[in-house]
mmCIF file of C-alpha atoms in Angstrom:
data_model
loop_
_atom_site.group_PDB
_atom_site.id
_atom_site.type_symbol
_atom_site.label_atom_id
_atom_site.label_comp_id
_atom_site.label_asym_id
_atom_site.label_seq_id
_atom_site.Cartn_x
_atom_site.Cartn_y
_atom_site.Cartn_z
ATOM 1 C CA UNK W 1095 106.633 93.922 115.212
ATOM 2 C CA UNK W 1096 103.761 96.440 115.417
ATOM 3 C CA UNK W 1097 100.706 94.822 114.041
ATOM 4 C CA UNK W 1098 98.203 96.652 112.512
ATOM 5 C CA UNK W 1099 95.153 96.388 111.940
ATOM 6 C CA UNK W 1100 92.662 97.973 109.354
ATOM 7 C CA UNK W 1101 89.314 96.793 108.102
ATOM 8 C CA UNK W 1102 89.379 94.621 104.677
ATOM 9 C CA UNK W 1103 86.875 96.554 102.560
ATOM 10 C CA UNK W 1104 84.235 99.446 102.576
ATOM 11 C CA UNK W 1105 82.276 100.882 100.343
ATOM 12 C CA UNK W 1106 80.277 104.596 100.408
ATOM 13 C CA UNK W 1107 78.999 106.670 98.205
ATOM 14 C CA UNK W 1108 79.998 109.637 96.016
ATOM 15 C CA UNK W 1109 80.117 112.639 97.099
ATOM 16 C CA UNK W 1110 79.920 111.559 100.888
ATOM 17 C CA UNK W 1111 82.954 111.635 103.752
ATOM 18 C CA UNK W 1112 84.282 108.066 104.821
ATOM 19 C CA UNK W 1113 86.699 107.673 107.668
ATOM 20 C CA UNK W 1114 89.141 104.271 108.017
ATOM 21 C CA UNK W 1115 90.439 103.009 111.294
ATOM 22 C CA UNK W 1116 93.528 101.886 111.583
ATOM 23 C CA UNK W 1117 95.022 100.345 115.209
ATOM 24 C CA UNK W 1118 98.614 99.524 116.054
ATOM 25 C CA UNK W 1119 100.591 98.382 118.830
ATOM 26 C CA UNK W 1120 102.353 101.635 120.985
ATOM 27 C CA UNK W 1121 105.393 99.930 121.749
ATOM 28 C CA UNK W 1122 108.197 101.721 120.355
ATOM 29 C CA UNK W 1123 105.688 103.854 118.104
ATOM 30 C CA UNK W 1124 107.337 106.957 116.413
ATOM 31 C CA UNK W 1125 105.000 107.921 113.811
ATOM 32 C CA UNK W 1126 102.156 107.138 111.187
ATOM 33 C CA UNK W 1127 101.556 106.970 107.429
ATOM 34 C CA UNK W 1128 98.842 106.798 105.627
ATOM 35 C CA UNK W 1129 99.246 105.730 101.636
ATOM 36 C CA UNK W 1130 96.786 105.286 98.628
ATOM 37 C CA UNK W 1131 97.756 102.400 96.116
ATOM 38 C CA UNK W 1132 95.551 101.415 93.227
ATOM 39 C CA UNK W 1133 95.516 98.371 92.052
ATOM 40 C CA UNK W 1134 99.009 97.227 90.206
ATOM 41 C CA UNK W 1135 100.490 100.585 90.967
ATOM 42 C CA UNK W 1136 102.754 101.855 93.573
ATOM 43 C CA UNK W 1137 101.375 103.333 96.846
ATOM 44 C CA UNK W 1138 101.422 107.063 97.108
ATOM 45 C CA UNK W 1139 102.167 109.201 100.085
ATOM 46 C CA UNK W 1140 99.305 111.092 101.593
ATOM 47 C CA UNK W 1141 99.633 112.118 105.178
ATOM 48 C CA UNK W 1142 102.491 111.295 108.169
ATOM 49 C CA UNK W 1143 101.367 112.133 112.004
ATOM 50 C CA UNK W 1144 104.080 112.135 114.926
ATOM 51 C CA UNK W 1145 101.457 113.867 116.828
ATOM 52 C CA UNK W 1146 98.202 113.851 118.821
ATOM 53 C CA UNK W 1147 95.305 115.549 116.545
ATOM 54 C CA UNK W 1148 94.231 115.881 113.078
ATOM 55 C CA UNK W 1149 95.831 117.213 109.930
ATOM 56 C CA UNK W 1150 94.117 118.217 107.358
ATOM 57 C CA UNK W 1151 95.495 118.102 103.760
ATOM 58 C CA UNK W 1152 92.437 119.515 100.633
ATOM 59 C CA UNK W 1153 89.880 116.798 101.044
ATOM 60 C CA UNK W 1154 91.949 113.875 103.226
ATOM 61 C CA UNK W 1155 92.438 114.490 106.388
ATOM 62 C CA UNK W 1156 94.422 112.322 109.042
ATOM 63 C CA UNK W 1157 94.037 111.747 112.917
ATOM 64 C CA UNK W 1158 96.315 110.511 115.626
ATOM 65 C CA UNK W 1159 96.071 109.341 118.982
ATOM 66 C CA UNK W 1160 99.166 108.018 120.666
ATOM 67 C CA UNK W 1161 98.199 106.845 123.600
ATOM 68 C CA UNK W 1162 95.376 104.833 122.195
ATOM 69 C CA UNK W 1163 97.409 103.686 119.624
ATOM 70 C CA UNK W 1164 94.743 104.989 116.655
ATOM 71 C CA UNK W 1165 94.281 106.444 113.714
ATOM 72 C CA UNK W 1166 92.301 107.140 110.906
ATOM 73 C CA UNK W 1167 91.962 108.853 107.577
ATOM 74 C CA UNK W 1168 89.290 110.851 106.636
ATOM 75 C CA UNK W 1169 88.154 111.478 103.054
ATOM 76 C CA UNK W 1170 85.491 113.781 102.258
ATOM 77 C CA UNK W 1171 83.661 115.028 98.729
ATOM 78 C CA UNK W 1172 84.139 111.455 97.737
ATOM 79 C CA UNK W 1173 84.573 110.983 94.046
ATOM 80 C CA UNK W 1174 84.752 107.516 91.779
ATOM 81 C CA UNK W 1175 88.524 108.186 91.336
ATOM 82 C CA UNK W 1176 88.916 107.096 95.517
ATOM 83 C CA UNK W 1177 87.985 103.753 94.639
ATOM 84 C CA UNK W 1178 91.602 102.173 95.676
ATOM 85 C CA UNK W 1179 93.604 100.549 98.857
ATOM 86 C CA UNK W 1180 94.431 102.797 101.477
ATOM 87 C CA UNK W 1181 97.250 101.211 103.255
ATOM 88 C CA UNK W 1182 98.131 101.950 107.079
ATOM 89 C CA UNK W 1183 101.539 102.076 108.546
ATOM 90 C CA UNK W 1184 103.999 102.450 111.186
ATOM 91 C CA UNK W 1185 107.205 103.596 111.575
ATOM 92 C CA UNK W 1186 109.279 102.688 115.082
ATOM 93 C CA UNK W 1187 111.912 104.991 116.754
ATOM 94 C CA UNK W 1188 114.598 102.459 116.166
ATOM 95 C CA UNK W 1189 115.082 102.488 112.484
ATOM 96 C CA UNK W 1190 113.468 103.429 108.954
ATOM 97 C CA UNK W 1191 111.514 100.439 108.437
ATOM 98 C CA UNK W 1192 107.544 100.840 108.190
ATOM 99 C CA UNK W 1193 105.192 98.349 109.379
ATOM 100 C CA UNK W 1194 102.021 98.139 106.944
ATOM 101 C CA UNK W 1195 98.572 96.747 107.387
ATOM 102 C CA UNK W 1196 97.090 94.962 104.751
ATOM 103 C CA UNK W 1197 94.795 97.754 102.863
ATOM 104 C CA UNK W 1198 91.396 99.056 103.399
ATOM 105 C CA UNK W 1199 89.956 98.486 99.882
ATOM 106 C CA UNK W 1200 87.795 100.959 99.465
ATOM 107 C CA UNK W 1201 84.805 100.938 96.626
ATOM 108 C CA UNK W 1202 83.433 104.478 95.802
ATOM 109 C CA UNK W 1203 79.331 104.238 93.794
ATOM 110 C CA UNK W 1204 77.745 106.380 91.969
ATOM 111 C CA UNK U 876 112.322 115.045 90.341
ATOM 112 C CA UNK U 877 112.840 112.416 93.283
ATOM 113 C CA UNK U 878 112.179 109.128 92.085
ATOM 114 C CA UNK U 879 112.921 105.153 92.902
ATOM 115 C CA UNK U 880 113.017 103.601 89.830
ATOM 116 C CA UNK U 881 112.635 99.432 89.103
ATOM 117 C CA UNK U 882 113.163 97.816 86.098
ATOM 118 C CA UNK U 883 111.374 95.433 84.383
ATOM 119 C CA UNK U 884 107.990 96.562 84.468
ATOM 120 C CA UNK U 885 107.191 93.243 83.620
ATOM 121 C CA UNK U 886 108.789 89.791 83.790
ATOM 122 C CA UNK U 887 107.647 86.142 82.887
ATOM 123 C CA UNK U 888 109.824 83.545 83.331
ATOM 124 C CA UNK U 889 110.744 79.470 83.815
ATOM 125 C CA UNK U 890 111.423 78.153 87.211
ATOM 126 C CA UNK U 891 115.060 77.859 88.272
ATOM 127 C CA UNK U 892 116.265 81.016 86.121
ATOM 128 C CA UNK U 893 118.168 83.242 87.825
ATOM 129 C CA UNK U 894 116.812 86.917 87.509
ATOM 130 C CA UNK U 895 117.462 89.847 89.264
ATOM 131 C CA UNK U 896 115.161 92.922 89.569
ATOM 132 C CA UNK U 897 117.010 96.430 89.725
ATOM 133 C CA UNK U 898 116.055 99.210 91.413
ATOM 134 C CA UNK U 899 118.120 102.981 91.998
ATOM 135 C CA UNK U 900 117.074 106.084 93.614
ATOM 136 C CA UNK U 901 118.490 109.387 93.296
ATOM 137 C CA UNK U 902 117.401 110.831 96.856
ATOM 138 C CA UNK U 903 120.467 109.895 98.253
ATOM 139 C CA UNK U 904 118.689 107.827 101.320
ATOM 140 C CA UNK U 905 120.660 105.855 103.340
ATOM 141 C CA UNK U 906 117.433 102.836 103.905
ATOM 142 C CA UNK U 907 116.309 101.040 100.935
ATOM 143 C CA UNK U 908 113.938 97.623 100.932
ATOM 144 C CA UNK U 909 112.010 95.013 99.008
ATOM 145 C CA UNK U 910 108.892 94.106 99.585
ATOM 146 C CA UNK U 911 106.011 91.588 97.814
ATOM 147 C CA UNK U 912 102.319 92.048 97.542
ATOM 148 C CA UNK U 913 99.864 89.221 97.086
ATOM 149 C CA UNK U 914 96.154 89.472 97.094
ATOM 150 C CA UNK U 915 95.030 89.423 101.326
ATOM 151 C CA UNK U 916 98.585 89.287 102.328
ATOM 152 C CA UNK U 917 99.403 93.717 102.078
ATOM 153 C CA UNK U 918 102.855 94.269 101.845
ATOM 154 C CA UNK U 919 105.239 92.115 103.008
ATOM 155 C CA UNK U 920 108.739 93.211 103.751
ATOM 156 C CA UNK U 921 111.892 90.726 101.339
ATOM 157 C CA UNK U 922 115.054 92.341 102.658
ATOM 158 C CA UNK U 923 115.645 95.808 103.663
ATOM 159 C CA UNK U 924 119.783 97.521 103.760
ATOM 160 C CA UNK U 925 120.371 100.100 106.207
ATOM 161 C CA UNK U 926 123.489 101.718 104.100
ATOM 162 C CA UNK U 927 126.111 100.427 102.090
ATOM 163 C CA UNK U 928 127.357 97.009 102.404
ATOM 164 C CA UNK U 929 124.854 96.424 105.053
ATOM 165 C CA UNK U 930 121.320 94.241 104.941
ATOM 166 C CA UNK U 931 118.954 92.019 106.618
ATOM 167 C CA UNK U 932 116.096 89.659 106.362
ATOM 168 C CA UNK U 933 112.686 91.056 106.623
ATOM 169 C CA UNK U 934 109.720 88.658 106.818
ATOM 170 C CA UNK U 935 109.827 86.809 103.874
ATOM 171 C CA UNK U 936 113.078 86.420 102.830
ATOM 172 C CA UNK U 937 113.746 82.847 101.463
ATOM 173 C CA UNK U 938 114.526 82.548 97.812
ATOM 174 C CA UNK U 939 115.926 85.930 97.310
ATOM 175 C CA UNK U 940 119.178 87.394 97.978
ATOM 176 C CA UNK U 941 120.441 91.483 97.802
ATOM 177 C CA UNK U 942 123.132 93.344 97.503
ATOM 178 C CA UNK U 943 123.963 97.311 98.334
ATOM 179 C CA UNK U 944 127.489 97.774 97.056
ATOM 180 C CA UNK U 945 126.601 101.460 95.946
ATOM 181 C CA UNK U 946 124.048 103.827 97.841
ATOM 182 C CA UNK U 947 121.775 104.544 95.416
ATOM 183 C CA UNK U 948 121.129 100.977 93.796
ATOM 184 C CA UNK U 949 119.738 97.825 95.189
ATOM 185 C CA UNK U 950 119.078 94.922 93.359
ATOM 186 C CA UNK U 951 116.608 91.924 93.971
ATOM 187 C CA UNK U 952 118.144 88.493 92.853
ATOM 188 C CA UNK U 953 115.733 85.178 92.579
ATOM 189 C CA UNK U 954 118.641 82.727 92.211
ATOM 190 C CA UNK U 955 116.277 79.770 91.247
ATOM 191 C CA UNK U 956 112.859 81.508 91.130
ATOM 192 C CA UNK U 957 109.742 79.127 91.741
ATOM 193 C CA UNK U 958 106.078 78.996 91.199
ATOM 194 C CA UNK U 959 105.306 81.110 94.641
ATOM 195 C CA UNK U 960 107.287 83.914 93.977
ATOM 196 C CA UNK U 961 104.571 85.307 91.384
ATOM 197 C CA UNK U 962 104.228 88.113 92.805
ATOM 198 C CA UNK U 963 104.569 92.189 92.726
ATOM 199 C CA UNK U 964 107.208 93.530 93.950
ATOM 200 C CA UNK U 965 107.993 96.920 94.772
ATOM 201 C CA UNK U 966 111.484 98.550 95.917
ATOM 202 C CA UNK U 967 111.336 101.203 98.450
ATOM 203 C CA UNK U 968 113.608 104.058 99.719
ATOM 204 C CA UNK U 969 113.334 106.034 103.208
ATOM 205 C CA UNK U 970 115.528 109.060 104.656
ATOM 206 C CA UNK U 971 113.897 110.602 107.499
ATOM 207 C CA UNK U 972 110.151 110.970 106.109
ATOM 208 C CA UNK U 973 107.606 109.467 103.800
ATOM 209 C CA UNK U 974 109.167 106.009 102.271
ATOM 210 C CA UNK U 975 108.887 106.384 98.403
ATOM 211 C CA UNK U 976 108.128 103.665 96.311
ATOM 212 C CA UNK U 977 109.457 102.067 93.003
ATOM 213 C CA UNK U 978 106.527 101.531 89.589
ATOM 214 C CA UNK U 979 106.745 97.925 90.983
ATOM 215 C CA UNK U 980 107.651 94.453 88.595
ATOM 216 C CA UNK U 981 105.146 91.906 88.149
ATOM 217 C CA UNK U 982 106.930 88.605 88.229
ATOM 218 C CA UNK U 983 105.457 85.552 86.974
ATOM 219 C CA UNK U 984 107.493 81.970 87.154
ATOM 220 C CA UNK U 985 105.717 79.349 85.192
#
């Protein structure tokens, strides 16, 4: 598989920009998804990289790096509703299935 | 509007009673899986089909069994559910892009 790693928890404050890492293995890579999932409800799509460099979508904003096998998500104007899991994964170039990290739980305060 | 949908919402039940979960989407993707999310442990992947008639293990498959006899519909079936398979579960579908996800069923066995 293509593990992934992600850190458990963070916390930052309204208003400000956070950014969460997220590494995974290269072999076999094809492309990366970021999703937000609060708790008891169903992850939601937010950004998908196949390439180097950073897209940026309203206030979230998503980097790649292939060959380093990183990326992160970027979250700016932070507001109390961004308190939630934002779960990493990886798709491979031999099938659909995705590979997910555990969550970043991340706690917005006032 | 493209949507997986899973029913129940919400189960309880007795150990050893069969149940099965349901879940349909009307995207018309060929990949469909199961996965179960405990507190620490992220998403973990039950069984995933690539098309009709046609599915495999993922990484926690024991006590549950599937079945894709149409494309748009695969259900989850706990033949004798037990204590550790509390859980939430969510169904998931996949063509080519983001993965979209079911409301998700919280399963309790007492």
């Amino acid at each position: 598989g293509q593990n992934i790693d992600q850190p458990t928890e963070m916390t930052a404050t309204e208003g400000a920009i956070v950014q969460i890492n997220c590494t995974y293995q290269t072999s076999g890579f094809n492309g990366l998804f970021w999703y937000q999932q609060h708790a008891g409800e169903a992850p939601t799509f937010l950004s998908y990289n196949v390439l180097d460099g950073l897209e940026e979508k309203g206030r979230f904003s998503s980097f790649l790096s292939r060959s380093k096998g990183y990326s992160y998500l970027l979250l700016k104007e932070l507001q109390m509703k961004d308190s939630a899991s934002y779960l990493c994964a990886s798709s491979s170039n031999s099938g659909y299935a995705l590979n997910f990290g555990k969550g970043t739980s991340l706690l917005v305060t006032p | 509007e493209a949507q997986v949908t899973q029913n129940p919402r919400y189960l309880i039940t007795v150990t050893g009673k069969k149940l099965t979960v349901t879940c349909s989407q009307n995207m018309n993707h060929e990949y469909m899986s199961w996965y179960r999310q405990d507190p620490g442990l992220g998403l973990r992947q039950i069984y995933y089909s690539m098309n009709v008639e046609v599915t495999d293990k993922g990484d926690v498959p024991e006590g549950y069994k599937v079945s894709r006899k149409e494309k748009r519909n695969f259900p989850l079936i706990l033949e004798s559910p037990s204590p550790n398979q509390t859980s939430l579960y969510f169904c998931a579908s996949r063509g080519g892009g983001e993965a979209f996800f079911g409301q998700g069923t919280r399963l309790t066995v007492v």
